[in-house]
JSON list of C-alpha atoms in Angstrom, two decimals:
[
{"chain": "A", "resi": 1, "resn": "VAL", "atom": "CA", "xyz": [16.32, -2.29, -49.34]},
{"chain": "A", "resi": 2, "resn": "MET", "atom": "CA", "xyz": [14.13, 0.43, -47.85]},
{"chain": "A", "resi": 3, "resn": "LYS", "atom": "CA", "xyz": [16.71, 2.99, -46.74]},
{"chain": "A", "resi": 4, "resn": "LEU", "atom": "CA", "xyz": [20.35, 2.95, -47.70]},
{"chain": "A", "resi": 5, "resn": "GLU", "atom": "CA", "xyz": [23.24, 4.54, -45.79]},
{"chain": "A", "resi": 6, "resn": "GLN", "atom": "CA", "xyz": [26.76, 5.04, -47.07]},
{"chain": "A", "resi": 7, "resn": "GLU", "atom": "CA", "xyz": [29.82, 6.95, -45.90]},
{"chain": "A", "resi": 8, "resn": "PHE", "atom": "CA", "xyz": [31.68, 9.31, -48.24]},
{"chain": "A", "resi": 9, "resn": "PHE", "atom": "CA", "xyz": [35.09, 10.94, -47.90]},
{"chain": "A", "resi": 10, "resn": "VAL", "atom": "CA", "xyz": [35.54, 14.63, -48.81]},
{"chain": "A", "resi": 11, "resn": "GLY", "atom": "CA", "xyz": [38.74, 14.70, -50.83]},
{"chain": "A", "resi": 12, "resn": "ALA", "atom": "CA", "xyz": [40.89, 17.59, -51.98]},
{"chain": "A", "resi": 13, "resn": "HIS", "atom": "CA", "xyz": [39.03, 17.69, -55.32]},
{"chain": "A", "resi": 14, "resn": "ASP", "atom": "CA", "xyz": [35.68, 18.07, -53.51]},
{"chain": "A", "resi": 15, "resn": "VAL", "atom": "CA", "xyz": [36.35, 21.47, -51.90]},
{"chain": "A", "resi": 16, "resn": "ASP", "atom": "CA", "xyz": [36.56, 25.12, -52.92]},
{"chain": "A", "resi": 17, "resn": "ARG", "atom": "CA", "xyz": [39.40, 27.59, -52.38]},
{"chain": "A", "resi": 18, "resn": "GLU", "atom": "CA", "xyz": [38.47, 27.82, -48.67]},
{"chain": "A", "resi": 19, "resn": "LYS", "atom": "CA", "xyz": [38.55, 24.03, -48.43]},
{"chain": "A", "resi": 20, "resn": "LYS", "atom": "CA", "xyz": [34.79, 23.71, -47.90]},
{"chain": "A", "resi": 21, "resn": "VAL", "atom": "CA", "xyz": [32.78, 21.03, -49.70]},
{"chain": "A", "resi": 22, "resn": "THR", "atom": "CA", "xyz": [31.27, 22.23, -53.00]},
{"chain": "A", "resi": 23, "resn": "ASN", "atom": "CA", "xyz": [27.72, 21.92, -54.31]},
{"chain": "A", "resi": 24, "resn": "LYS", "atom": "CA", "xyz": [28.96, 19.67, -57.10]},
{"chain": "A", "resi": 25, "resn": "ALA", "atom": "CA", "xyz": [30.61, 17.30, -54.62]},
{"chain": "A", "resi": 26, "resn": "LEU", "atom": "CA", "xyz": [27.44, 17.08, -52.51]},
{"chain": "A", "resi": 27, "resn": "LEU", "atom": "CA", "xyz": [25.32, 16.41, -55.60]},
{"chain": "A", "resi": 28, "resn": "GLU", "atom": "CA", "xyz": [27.75, 13.70, -56.60]},
{"chain": "A", "resi": 29, "resn": "ILE", "atom": "CA", "xyz": [27.20, 12.04, -53.22]},
{"chain": "A", "resi": 30, "resn": "LEU", "atom": "CA", "xyz": [23.44, 12.07, -53.87]},
{"chain": "A", "resi": 31, "resn": "SER", "atom": "CA", "xyz": [23.99, 10.65, -57.34]},
{"chain": "A", "resi": 32, "resn": "ASP", "atom": "CA", "xyz": [26.36, 7.92, -56.14]},
{"chain": "A", "resi": 33, "resn": "ILE", "atom": "CA", "xyz": [24.14, 6.70, -53.32]},
{"chain": "A", "resi": 34, "resn": "SER", "atom": "CA", "xyz": [21.19, 6.58, -55.72]},
{"chain": "A", "resi": 35, "resn": "MET", "atom": "CA", "xyz": [23.11, 4.29, -58.07]},
{"chain": "A", "resi": 36, "resn": "LEU", "atom": "CA", "xyz": [24.40, 2.26, -55.11]},
{"chain": "A", "resi": 37, "resn": "HIS", "atom": "CA", "xyz": [20.80, 1.68, -54.04]},
{"chain": "A", "resi": 38, "resn": "GLY", "atom": "CA", "xyz": [20.22, 0.17, -57.47]},
{"chain": "A", "resi": 39, "resn": "VAL", "atom": "CA", "xyz": [23.27, -2.06, -57.05]},
{"chain": "A", "resi": 40, "resn": "LYS", "atom": "CA", "xyz": [22.17, -3.23, -53.59]},
{"chain": "A", "resi": 41, "resn": "SER", "atom": "CA", "xyz": [18.73, -4.04, -54.97]},
{"chain": "A", "resi": 42, "resn": "GLY", "atom": "CA", "xyz": [20.27, -6.20, -57.70]},
{"chain": "A", "resi": 43, "resn": "GLN", "atom": "CA", "xyz": [19.11, -3.98, -60.55]},
{"chain": "A", "resi": 44, "resn": "THR", "atom": "CA", "xyz": [22.39, -2.29, -61.48]},
{"chain": "A", "resi": 45, "resn": "LYS", "atom": "CA", "xyz": [25.65, -4.03, -62.37]},
{"chain": "A", "resi": 46, "resn": "THR", "atom": "CA", "xyz": [29.02, -2.69, -61.28]},
{"chain": "A", "resi": 47, "resn": "GLU", "atom": "CA", "xyz": [30.58, -4.05, -64.46]},
{"chain": "A", "resi": 48, "resn": "GLY", "atom": "CA", "xyz": [29.32, -4.30, -68.01]},
{"chain": "A", "resi": 49, "resn": "VAL", "atom": "CA", "xyz": [25.95, -3.08, -69.24]},
{"chain": "A", "resi": 50, "resn": "SER", "atom": "CA", "xyz": [22.91, -3.19, -66.97]},
{"chain": "A", "resi": 51, "resn": "PRO", "atom": "CA", "xyz": [19.50, -4.07, -68.47]},
{"chain": "A", "resi": 52, "resn": "PHE", "atom": "CA", "xyz": [18.40, -0.55, -67.65]},
{"chain": "A", "resi": 53, "resn": "SER", "atom": "CA", "xyz": [19.83, 2.56, -66.06]},
{"chain": "A", "resi": 54, "resn": "TRP", "atom": "CA", "xyz": [18.33, 5.01, -63.60]},
{"chain": "A", "resi": 55, "resn": "VAL", "atom": "CA", "xyz": [18.47, 8.54, -65.06]},
{"chain": "A", "resi": 56, "resn": "VAL", "atom": "CA", "xyz": [17.84, 11.67, -62.98]},
{"chain": "A", "resi": 57, "resn": "LEU", "atom": "CA", "xyz": [15.32, 14.25, -64.25]},
{"chain": "A", "resi": 58, "resn": "GLY", "atom": "CA", "xyz": [15.77, 16.88, -61.57]},
{"chain": "A", "resi": 59, "resn": "TRP", "atom": "CA", "xyz": [17.61, 17.76, -58.35]},
{"chain": "A", "resi": 60, "resn": "LYS", "atom": "CA", "xyz": [16.76, 20.07, -55.49]},
{"chain": "A", "resi": 61, "resn": "MET", "atom": "CA", "xyz": [19.36, 20.42, -52.75]},
{"chain": "A", "resi": 62, "resn": "GLN", "atom": "CA", "xyz": [19.60, 22.66, -49.71]},
{"chain": "A", "resi": 63, "resn": "VAL", "atom": "CA", "xyz": [22.93, 22.97, -47.93]},
{"chain": "A", "resi": 64, "resn": "LEU", "atom": "CA", "xyz": [22.80, 23.68, -44.19]},
{"chain": "A", "resi": 65, "resn": "ARG", "atom": "CA", "xyz": [26.51, 23.67, -43.42]},
{"chain": "A", "resi": 66, "resn": "ARG", "atom": "CA", "xyz": [29.77, 22.98, -45.27]},
{"chain": "A", "resi": 67, "resn": "PRO", "atom": "CA", "xyz": [32.25, 20.50, -43.85]},
{"chain": "A", "resi": 68, "resn": "SER", "atom": "CA", "xyz": [35.94, 20.93, -44.57]},
{"chain": "A", "resi": 69, "resn": "MET", "atom": "CA", "xyz": [38.36, 18.87, -46.61]},
{"chain": "A", "resi": 70, "resn": "PHE", "atom": "CA", "xyz": [38.98, 15.32, -45.38]},
{"chain": "A", "resi": 71, "resn": "SER", "atom": "CA", "xyz": [35.67, 15.11, -43.52]},
{"chain": "A", "resi": 72, "resn": "THR", "atom": "CA", "xyz": [33.67, 11.90, -43.57]},
{"chain": "A", "resi": 73, "resn": "LEU", "atom": "CA", "xyz": [30.00, 12.31, -44.47]},
{"chain": "A", "resi": 74, "resn": "ARG", "atom": "CA", "xyz": [27.13, 9.84, -44.15]},
{"chain": "A", "resi": 75, "resn": "ALA", "atom": "CA", "xyz": [24.38, 9.90, -46.76]},
{"chain": "A", "resi": 76, "resn": "VAL", "atom": "CA", "xyz": [20.94, 8.31, -46.44]},
{"chain": "A", "resi": 77, "resn": "THR", "atom": "CA", "xyz": [18.40, 7.86, -49.24]},
{"chain": "A", "resi": 78, "resn": "TRP", "atom": "CA", "xyz": [14.97, 6.31, -49.69]},
{"chain": "A", "resi": 79, "resn": "VAL", "atom": "CA", "xyz": [12.23, 6.16, -52.31]},
{"chain": "A", "resi": 80, "resn": "ARG", "atom": "CA", "xyz": [9.61, 8.77, -51.45]},
{"chain": "A", "resi": 81, "resn": "ASP", "atom": "CA", "xyz": [6.88, 7.98, -53.96]},
{"chain": "A", "resi": 82, "resn": "HIS", "atom": "CA", "xyz": [6.37, 7.12, -57.62]},
{"chain": "A", "resi": 83, "resn": "SER", "atom": "CA", "xyz": [4.07, 7.65, -60.56]},
{"chain": "A", "resi": 84, "resn": "ARG", "atom": "CA", "xyz": [3.68, 5.52, -63.68]},
{"chain": "A", "resi": 85, "resn": "VAL", "atom": "CA", "xyz": [7.04, 6.55, -65.10]},
{"chain": "A", "resi": 86, "resn": "ARG", "atom": "CA", "xyz": [8.89, 8.49, -62.38]},
{"chain": "A", "resi": 87, "resn": "GLY", "atom": "CA", "xyz": [10.29, 7.67, -58.98]},
{"chain": "A", "resi": 88, "resn": "GLY", "atom": "CA", "xyz": [10.83, 10.28, -56.28]},
{"chain": "A", "resi": 89, "resn": "ARG", "atom": "CA", "xyz": [13.81, 10.05, -53.90]},
{"chain": "A", "resi": 90, "resn": "ASP", "atom": "CA", "xyz": [14.78, 12.01, -50.81]},
{"chain": "A", "resi": 91, "resn": "TYR", "atom": "CA", "xyz": [18.22, 12.35, -49.23]},
{"chain": "A", "resi": 92, "resn": "VAL", "atom": "CA", "xyz": [19.94, 13.53, -46.06]},
{"chain": "A", "resi": 93, "resn": "ILE", "atom": "CA", "xyz": [23.70, 13.99, -45.60]},
{"chain": "A", "resi": 94, "resn": "TYR", "atom": "CA", "xyz": [25.17, 14.03, -42.06]},
{"chain": "A", "resi": 95, "resn": "ASP", "atom": "CA", "xyz": [28.60, 15.00, -40.77]},
{"chain": "A", "resi": 96, "resn": "GLU", "atom": "CA", "xyz": [30.74, 13.14, -38.21]},
{"chain": "A", "resi": 97, "resn": "ASN", "atom": "CA", "xyz": [28.71, 14.71, -35.36]},
{"chain": "A", "resi": 98, "resn": "ASN", "atom": "CA", "xyz": [25.44, 13.44, -36.87]},
{"chain": "A", "resi": 99, "resn": "THR", "atom": "CA", "xyz": [24.47, 17.01, -37.77]},
{"chain": "A", "resi": 100, "resn": "ILE", "atom": "CA", "xyz": [22.60, 17.50, -41.05]},
{"chain": "A", "resi": 101, "resn": "VAL", "atom": "CA", "xyz": [24.85, 18.94, -43.75]},
{"chain": "A", "resi": 102, "resn": "ALA", "atom": "CA", "xyz": [22.39, 18.89, -46.65]},
{"chain": "A", "resi": 103, "resn": "LYS", "atom": "CA", "xyz": [19.05, 17.51, -47.73]},
{"chain": "A", "resi": 104, "resn": "GLY", "atom": "CA", "xyz": [17.77, 16.87, -51.21]},
{"chain": "A", "resi": 105, "resn": "THR", "atom": "CA", "xyz": [15.09, 15.44, -53.40]},
{"chain": "A", "resi": 106, "resn": "ALA", "atom": "CA", "xyz": [15.12, 14.12, -56.95]},
{"chain": "A", "resi": 107, "resn": "GLU", "atom": "CA", "xyz": [13.07, 12.50, -59.67]},
{"chain": "A", "resi": 108, "resn": "TRP", "atom": "CA", "xyz": [14.41, 9.47, -61.52]},
{"chain": "A", "resi": 109, "resn": "VAL", "atom": "CA", "xyz": [13.30, 7.36, -64.46]},
{"chain": "A", "resi": 110, "resn": "ALA", "atom": "CA", "xyz": [14.40, 3.92, -65.59]},
{"chain": "A", "resi": 111, "resn": "GLN", "atom": "CA", "xyz": [15.78, 3.88, -69.13]},
{"chain": "A", "resi": 112, "resn": "ASN", "atom": "CA", "xyz": [15.94, 0.72, -71.24]},
{"chain": "A", "resi": 113, "resn": "MET", "atom": "CA", "xyz": [19.55, 0.64, -72.43]},
{"chain": "A", "resi": 114, "resn": "GLU", "atom": "CA", "xyz": [18.71, -1.30, -75.59]},
{"chain": "A", "resi": 115, "resn": "THR", "atom": "CA", "xyz": [15.82, 0.85, -76.84]},
{"chain": "A", "resi": 116, "resn": "GLY", "atom": "CA", "xyz": [16.66, 4.15, -75.16]},
{"chain": "A", "resi": 117, "resn": "PHE", "atom": "CA", "xyz": [13.05, 4.50, -74.00]},
{"chain": "A", "resi": 118, "resn": "PHE", "atom": "CA", "xyz": [11.88, 5.18, -70.47]},
{"chain": "A", "resi": 119, "resn": "MET", "atom": "CA", "xyz": [10.25, 2.26, -68.67]},
{"chain": "A", "resi": 120, "resn": "LYS", "atom": "CA", "xyz": [7.00, 2.15, -66.72]},
{"chain": "A", "resi": 121, "resn": "MET", "atom": "CA", "xyz": [7.23, 1.87, -62.96]},
{"chain": "A", "resi": 122, "resn": "THR", "atom": "CA", "xyz": [5.93, -1.68, -62.76]},
{"chain": "A", "resi": 123, "resn": "PRO", "atom": "CA", "xyz": [5.54, -3.56, -59.45]},
{"chain": "A", "resi": 124, "resn": "GLU", "atom": "CA", "xyz": [8.52, -5.71, -60.49]},
{"chain": "A", "resi": 125, "resn": "LEU", "atom": "CA", "xyz": [10.70, -2.65, -61.06]},
{"chain": "A", "resi": 126, "resn": "LEU", "atom": "CA", "xyz": [9.75, -1.10, -57.73]},
{"chain": "A", "resi": 127, "resn": "ALA", "atom": "CA", "xyz": [9.74, -4.32, -55.70]},
{"chain": "A", "resi": 128, "resn": "PRO", "atom": "CA", "xyz": [13.20, -3.77, -54.13]},
{"chain": "A", "resi": 129, "resn": "PHE", "atom": "CA", "xyz": [12.22, -0.30, -52.90]},
{"chain": "A", "resi": 130, "resn": "ASP", "atom": "CA", "xyz": [9.50, 0.25, -50.30]},
{"chain": "A", "resi": 131, "resn": "PRO", "atom": "CA", "xyz": [8.28, 3.86, -50.67]},
{"chain": "A", "resi": 132, "resn": "GLU", "atom": "CA", "xyz": [8.12, 5.89, -47.48]},
{"chain": "A", "resi": 133, "resn": "PRO", "atom": "CA", "xyz": [5.58, 8.63, -48.30]},
{"chain": "A", "resi": 134, "resn": "GLU", "atom": "CA", "xyz": [5.44, 9.75, -44.67]},
{"chain": "A", "resi": 135, "resn": "GLU", "atom": "CA", "xyz": [9.03, 10.98, -44.92]},
{"chain": "A", "resi": 136, "resn": "ILE", "atom": "CA", "xyz": [8.87, 13.91, -47.35]},
{"chain": "A", "resi": 137, "resn": "LEU", "atom": "CA", "xyz": [11.63, 16.48, -46.95]},
{"chain": "A", "resi": 138, "resn": "PHE", "atom": "CA", "xyz": [10.12, 19.15, -49.20]},
{"chain": "A", "resi": 139, "resn": "PRO", "atom": "CA", "xyz": [6.33, 19.02, -48.74]},
{"chain": "A", "resi": 140, "resn": "GLY", "atom": "CA", "xyz": [4.46, 20.63, -51.60]},
{"chain": "A", "resi": 141, "resn": "PHE", "atom": "CA", "xyz": [7.51, 20.94, -53.83]},
{"chain": "A", "resi": 142, "resn": "SER", "atom": "CA", "xyz": [7.39, 19.64, -57.38]},
{"chain": "A", "resi": 143, "resn": "PHE", "atom": "CA", "xyz": [9.76, 20.11, -60.28]},
{"chain": "A", "resi": 144, "resn": "PRO", "atom": "CA", "xyz": [8.33, 22.55, -62.84]},
{"chain": "A", "resi": 145, "resn": "ALA", "atom": "CA", "xyz": [7.47, 21.33, -66.31]},
{"chain": "A", "resi": 146, "resn": "ILE", "atom": "CA", "xyz": [9.73, 23.46, -68.48]},
{"chain": "A", "resi": 147, "resn": "ARG", "atom": "CA", "xyz": [8.79, 23.60, -72.14]},
{"chain": "A", "resi": 148, "resn": "LYS", "atom": "CA", "xyz": [9.92, 27.03, -73.27]},
{"chain": "A", "resi": 149, "resn": "ILE", "atom": "CA", "xyz": [11.89, 29.84, -71.65]},
{"chain": "A", "resi": 150, "resn": "ASP", "atom": "CA", "xyz": [11.69, 33.28, -73.21]},
{"chain": "A", "resi": 151, "resn": "VAL", "atom": "CA", "xyz": [13.07, 35.93, -70.87]},
{"chain": "A", "resi": 152, "resn": "ASP", "atom": "CA", "xyz": [15.44, 38.88, -71.15]},
{"chain": "A", "resi": 153, "resn": "VAL", "atom": "CA", "xyz": [18.94, 37.47, -70.84]},
{"chain": "A", "resi": 154, "resn": "ASP", "atom": "CA", "xyz": [21.53, 39.34, -68.77]},
{"chain": "A", "resi": 155, "resn": "LEU", "atom": "CA", "xyz": [24.57, 37.37, -69.94]},
{"chain": "A", "resi": 156, "resn": "GLN", "atom": "CA", "xyz": [25.21, 34.92, -72.77]},
{"chain": "A", "resi": 157, "resn": "GLN", "atom": "CA", "xyz": [28.22, 32.72, -73.42]},
{"chain": "A", "resi": 158, "resn": "GLU", "atom": "CA", "xyz": [29.23, 29.71, -75.49]},
{"chain": "A", "resi": 159, "resn": "ILE", "atom": "CA", "xyz": [31.16, 26.95, -73.75]},
{"chain": "A", "resi": 160, "resn": "GLU", "atom": "CA", "xyz": [32.93, 23.86, -75.05]},
{"chain": "A", "resi": 161, "resn": "ILE", "atom": "CA", "xyz": [31.76, 20.40, -74.06]},
{"chain": "A", "resi": 162, "resn": "GLU", "atom": "CA", "xyz": [34.73, 18.09, -73.57]},
{"chain": "A", "resi": 163, "resn": "ARG", "atom": "CA", "xyz": [34.99, 14.30, -73.50]},
{"chain": "A", "resi": 164, "resn": "MET", "atom": "CA", "xyz": [36.01, 14.36, -69.83]},
{"chain": "A", "resi": 165, "resn": "MET", "atom": "CA", "xyz": [32.46, 15.51, -68.93]},
{"chain": "A", "resi": 166, "resn": "PHE", "atom": "CA", "xyz": [30.78, 12.30, -70.12]},
{"chain": "A", "resi": 167, "resn": "ASP", "atom": "CA", "xyz": [29.83, 9.34, -67.93]},
{"chain": "A", "resi": 168, "resn": "TYR", "atom": "CA", "xyz": [29.37, 5.65, -68.73]},
{"chain": "A", "resi": 169, "resn": "ASN", "atom": "CA", "xyz": [25.85, 6.34, -70.07]},
{"chain": "A", "resi": 170, "resn": "GLY", "atom": "CA", "xyz": [27.37, 8.36, -72.91]},
{"chain": "A", "resi": 171, "resn": "HIS", "atom": "CA", "xyz": [26.13, 11.81, -71.91]},
{"chain": "A", "resi": 172, "resn": "VAL", "atom": "CA", "xyz": [27.35, 14.73, -69.82]},
{"chain": "A", "resi": 173, "resn": "HIS", "atom": "CA", "xyz": [27.18, 13.62, -66.18]},
{"chain": "A", "resi": 174, "resn": "ASN", "atom": "CA", "xyz": [24.41, 15.22, -64.12]},
{"chain": "A", "resi": 175, "resn": "SER", "atom": "CA", "xyz": [26.61, 17.02, -61.56]},
{"chain": "A", "resi": 176, "resn": "ILE", "atom": "CA", "xyz": [28.75, 18.59, -64.33]},
{"chain": "A", "resi": 177, "resn": "TYR", "atom": "CA", "xyz": [25.83, 20.95, -65.05]},
{"chain": "A", "resi": 178, "resn": "VAL", "atom": "CA", "xyz": [26.63, 22.79, -61.81]},
{"chain": "A", "resi": 179, "resn": "ASN", "atom": "CA", "xyz": [30.12, 23.52, -63.12]},
{"chain": "A", "resi": 180, "resn": "LEU", "atom": "CA", "xyz": [28.75, 24.55, -66.53]},
{"chain": "A", "resi": 181, "resn": "ALA", "atom": "CA", "xyz": [26.23, 26.94, -64.98]},
{"chain": "A", "resi": 182, "resn": "GLU", "atom": "CA", "xyz": [28.84, 28.49, -62.68]},
{"chain": "A", "resi": 183, "resn": "GLN", "atom": "CA", "xyz": [30.94, 29.53, -65.68]},
{"chain": "A", "resi": 184, "resn": "ILE", "atom": "CA", "xyz": [28.50, 32.27, -66.68]},
{"chain": "A", "resi": 185, "resn": "LEU", "atom": "CA", "xyz": [27.77, 33.65, -63.23]},
{"chain": "A", "resi": 186, "resn": "PRO", "atom": "CA", "xyz": [28.82, 37.30, -62.80]},
{"chain": "A", "resi": 187, "resn": "GLU", "atom": "CA", "xyz": [32.34, 37.66, -61.42]},
{"chain": "A", "resi": 188, "resn": "GLU", "atom": "CA", "xyz": [31.14, 38.70, -57.97]},
{"chain": "A", "resi": 189, "resn": "LEU", "atom": "CA", "xyz": [29.03, 35.51, -57.70]},
{"chain": "A", "resi": 190, "resn": "TYR", "atom": "CA", "xyz": [31.47, 32.94, -59.04]},
{"chain": "A", "resi": 191, "resn": "TYR", "atom": "CA", "xyz": [32.88, 32.05, -55.60]},
{"chain": "A", "resi": 192, "resn": "HIS", "atom": "CA", "xyz": [29.60, 32.54, -53.75]},
{"chain": "A", "resi": 193, "resn": "ARG", "atom": "CA", "xyz": [28.39, 29.43, -51.95]},
{"chain": "A", "resi": 194, "resn": "PHE", "atom": "CA", "xyz": [24.74, 29.18, -52.94]},
{"chain": "A", "resi": 195, "resn": "ASN", "atom": "CA", "xyz": [22.85, 27.09, -50.40]},
{"chain": "A", "resi": 196, "resn": "ASP", "atom": "CA", "xyz": [19.94, 26.16, -52.65]},
{"chain": "A", "resi": 197, "resn": "VAL", "atom": "CA", "xyz": [20.45, 24.47, -56.01]},
{"chain": "A", "resi": 198, "resn": "GLU", "atom": "CA", "xyz": [17.84, 23.16, -58.43]},
{"chain": "A", "resi": 199, "resn": "ILE", "atom": "CA", "xyz": [18.50, 21.45, -61.75]},
{"chain": "A", "resi": 200, "resn": "ILE", "atom": "CA", "xyz": [15.87, 20.39, -64.27]},
{"chain": "A", "resi": 201, "resn": "TYR", "atom": "CA", "xyz": [17.15, 18.22, -67.12]},
{"chain": "A", "resi": 202, "resn": "LYS", "atom": "CA", "xyz": [15.41, 18.32, -70.50]},
{"chain": "A", "resi": 203, "resn": "LEU", "atom": "CA", "xyz": [17.73, 17.05, -73.25]},
{"chain": "A", "resi": 204, "resn": "GLU", "atom": "CA", "xyz": [20.91, 15.03, -72.82]},
{"chain": "A", "resi": 205, "resn": "ILE", "atom": "CA", "xyz": [24.21, 16.36, -74.14]},
{"chain": "A", "resi": 206, "resn": "THR", "atom": "CA", "xyz": [25.63, 13.40, -76.03]},
{"chain": "A", "resi": 207, "resn": "SER", "atom": "CA", "xyz": [28.44, 14.89, -78.13]},
{"chain": "A", "resi": 208, "resn": "CYS", "atom": "CA", "xyz": [31.32, 17.32, -77.87]},
{"chain": "A", "resi": 209, "resn": "GLY", "atom": "CA", "xyz": [31.04, 20.84, -79.24]},
{"chain": "A", "resi": 210, "resn": "LYS", "atom": "CA", "xyz": [29.73, 24.16, -78.03]},
{"chain": "A", "resi": 211, "resn": "VAL", "atom": "CA", "xyz": [26.59, 24.77, -76.00]},
{"chain": "A", "resi": 212, "resn": "LEU", "atom": "CA", "xyz": [25.00, 28.11, -75.18]},
{"chain": "A", "resi": 213, "resn": "LEU", "atom": "CA", "xyz": [24.70, 29.42, -71.62]},
{"chain": "A", "resi": 214, "resn": "GLU", "atom": "CA", "xyz": [22.16, 32.12, -70.74]},
{"chain": "A", "resi": 215, "resn": "TYR", "atom": "CA", "xyz": [22.14, 33.84, -67.34]},
{"chain": "A", "resi": 216, "resn": "THR", "atom": "CA", "xyz": [19.17, 35.73, -65.90]},
{"chain": "A", "resi": 217, "resn": "LYS", "atom": "CA", "xyz": [18.74, 37.29, -62.46]},
{"chain": "A", "resi": 218, "resn": "GLN", "atom": "CA", "xyz": [15.23, 36.59, -61.15]},
{"chain": "A", "resi": 219, "resn": "GLU", "atom": "CA", "xyz": [14.60, 38.46, -57.89]},
{"chain": "A", "resi": 220, "resn": "ASP", "atom": "CA", "xyz": [16.27, 36.22, -55.29]},
{"chain": "A", "resi": 221, "resn": "ARG", "atom": "CA", "xyz": [17.24, 33.47, -57.77]},
{"chain": "A", "resi": 222, "resn": "HIS", "atom": "CA", "xyz": [19.89, 33.18, -60.45]},
{"chain": "A", "resi": 223, "resn": "MET", "atom": "CA", "xyz": [18.84, 31.13, -63.50]},
{"chain": "A", "resi": 224, "resn": "VAL", "atom": "CA", "xyz": [21.19, 29.57, -66.03]},
{"chain": "A", "resi": 225, "resn": "VAL", "atom": "CA", "xyz": [19.77, 27.91, -69.12]},
{"chain": "A", "resi": 226, "resn": "VAL", "atom": "CA", "xyz": [21.99, 25.44, -70.99]},
{"chain": "A", "resi": 227, "resn": "ARG", "atom": "CA", "xyz": [20.92, 25.32, -74.63]},
{"chain": "A", "resi": 228, "resn": "ARG", "atom": "CA", "xyz": [21.89, 23.45, -77.75]},
{"chain": "A", "resi": 229, "resn": "LYS", "atom": "CA", "xyz": [23.71, 25.94, -79.93]},
{"chain": "A", "resi": 230, "resn": "ASP", "atom": "CA", "xyz": [22.10, 25.27, -83.32]},
{"chain": "A", "resi": 231, "resn": "ASP", "atom": "CA", "xyz": [18.37, 25.35, -82.47]},
{"chain": "A", "resi": 232, "resn": "ARG", "atom": "CA", "xyz": [18.49, 26.67, -78.87]},
{"chain": "A", "resi": 233, "resn": "ALA", "atom": "CA", "xyz": [16.72, 23.58, -77.52]},
{"chain": "A", "resi": 234, "resn": "ILE", "atom": "CA", "xyz": [16.97, 23.42, -73.72]},
{"chain": "A", "resi": 235, "resn": "HIS", "atom": "CA", "xyz": [19.41, 20.89, -72.29]},
{"chain": "A", "resi": 236, "resn": "ALA", "atom": "CA", "xyz": [18.90, 21.92, -68.67]},
{"chain": "A", "resi": 237, "resn": "VAL", "atom": "CA", "xyz": [17.95, 24.78, -66.36]},
{"chain": "A", "resi": 238, "resn": "VAL", "atom": "CA", "xyz": [19.95, 25.47, -63.20]},
{"chain": "A", "resi": 239, "resn": "TYR", "atom": "CA", "xyz": [18.75, 27.71, -60.37]},
{"chain": "A", "resi": 240, "resn": "PHE", "atom": "CA", "xyz": [21.03, 29.08, -57.65]},
{"chain": "A", "resi": 241, "resn": "SER", "atom": "CA", "xyz": [19.70, 30.86, -54.57]},
{"chain": "A", "resi": 242, "resn": "ASP", "atom": "CA", "xyz": [20.24, 31.17, -50.82]},
{"chain": "A", "resi": 243, "resn": "VAL", "atom": "CA", "xyz": [18.16, 29.85, -47.97]},
{"chain": "A", "resi": 244, "resn": "SER", "atom": "CA", "xyz": [18.25, 30.75, -44.29]},
{"chain": "A", "resi": 245, "resn": "LEU", "atom": "CA", "xyz": [20.79, 28.63, -42.43]}
]
């Protein structure tokens, strides 16, 4: 299964107050088609526990236009490249007129569900996916290695993690981090449609309770760090910015 295409319906829960598709909904499309690629390849089960699960380490998504509620979108994904432990994926989302709505890239790892450890990208693991290195949507881009963030914080807020945020892997679902990060944005930015979103995941949130949000304005980017409350370990970093449309 080299490339995979799938149609998605933009429901009422996928749009903002102006009935335009949200960043979270678009990221969920990217997430769903990634997992569907695993199902089509025979690696992921639609019921019960799979031998391993694909876990995303980072997203980058640029939105070029925003379809309205009840649109039908078509997503396409393929494996871009891979290293010993990580696989790179690219994505394009089209509208009903075959116009590009959004494009994205991501890094994924395979996690052994019995041991919890990441798995090496063996030939057997990658056999169902033929990488297409000639089709790179973001040439030169790589996700930064974030170990420590020590900057002046503009806003700080604690937020409650609820059970409804968890997915079948037992941790807060990847697209939920967009909603978490939006909660601390300044009032004048809360309804702003940022056209460039990056998320780097560091530490899974696996239990309910409070986490700490830190917001910092960085020139043309807005950074939100999601931290564990007790020791301030980084769960994830979310960047919002705008690109020319």
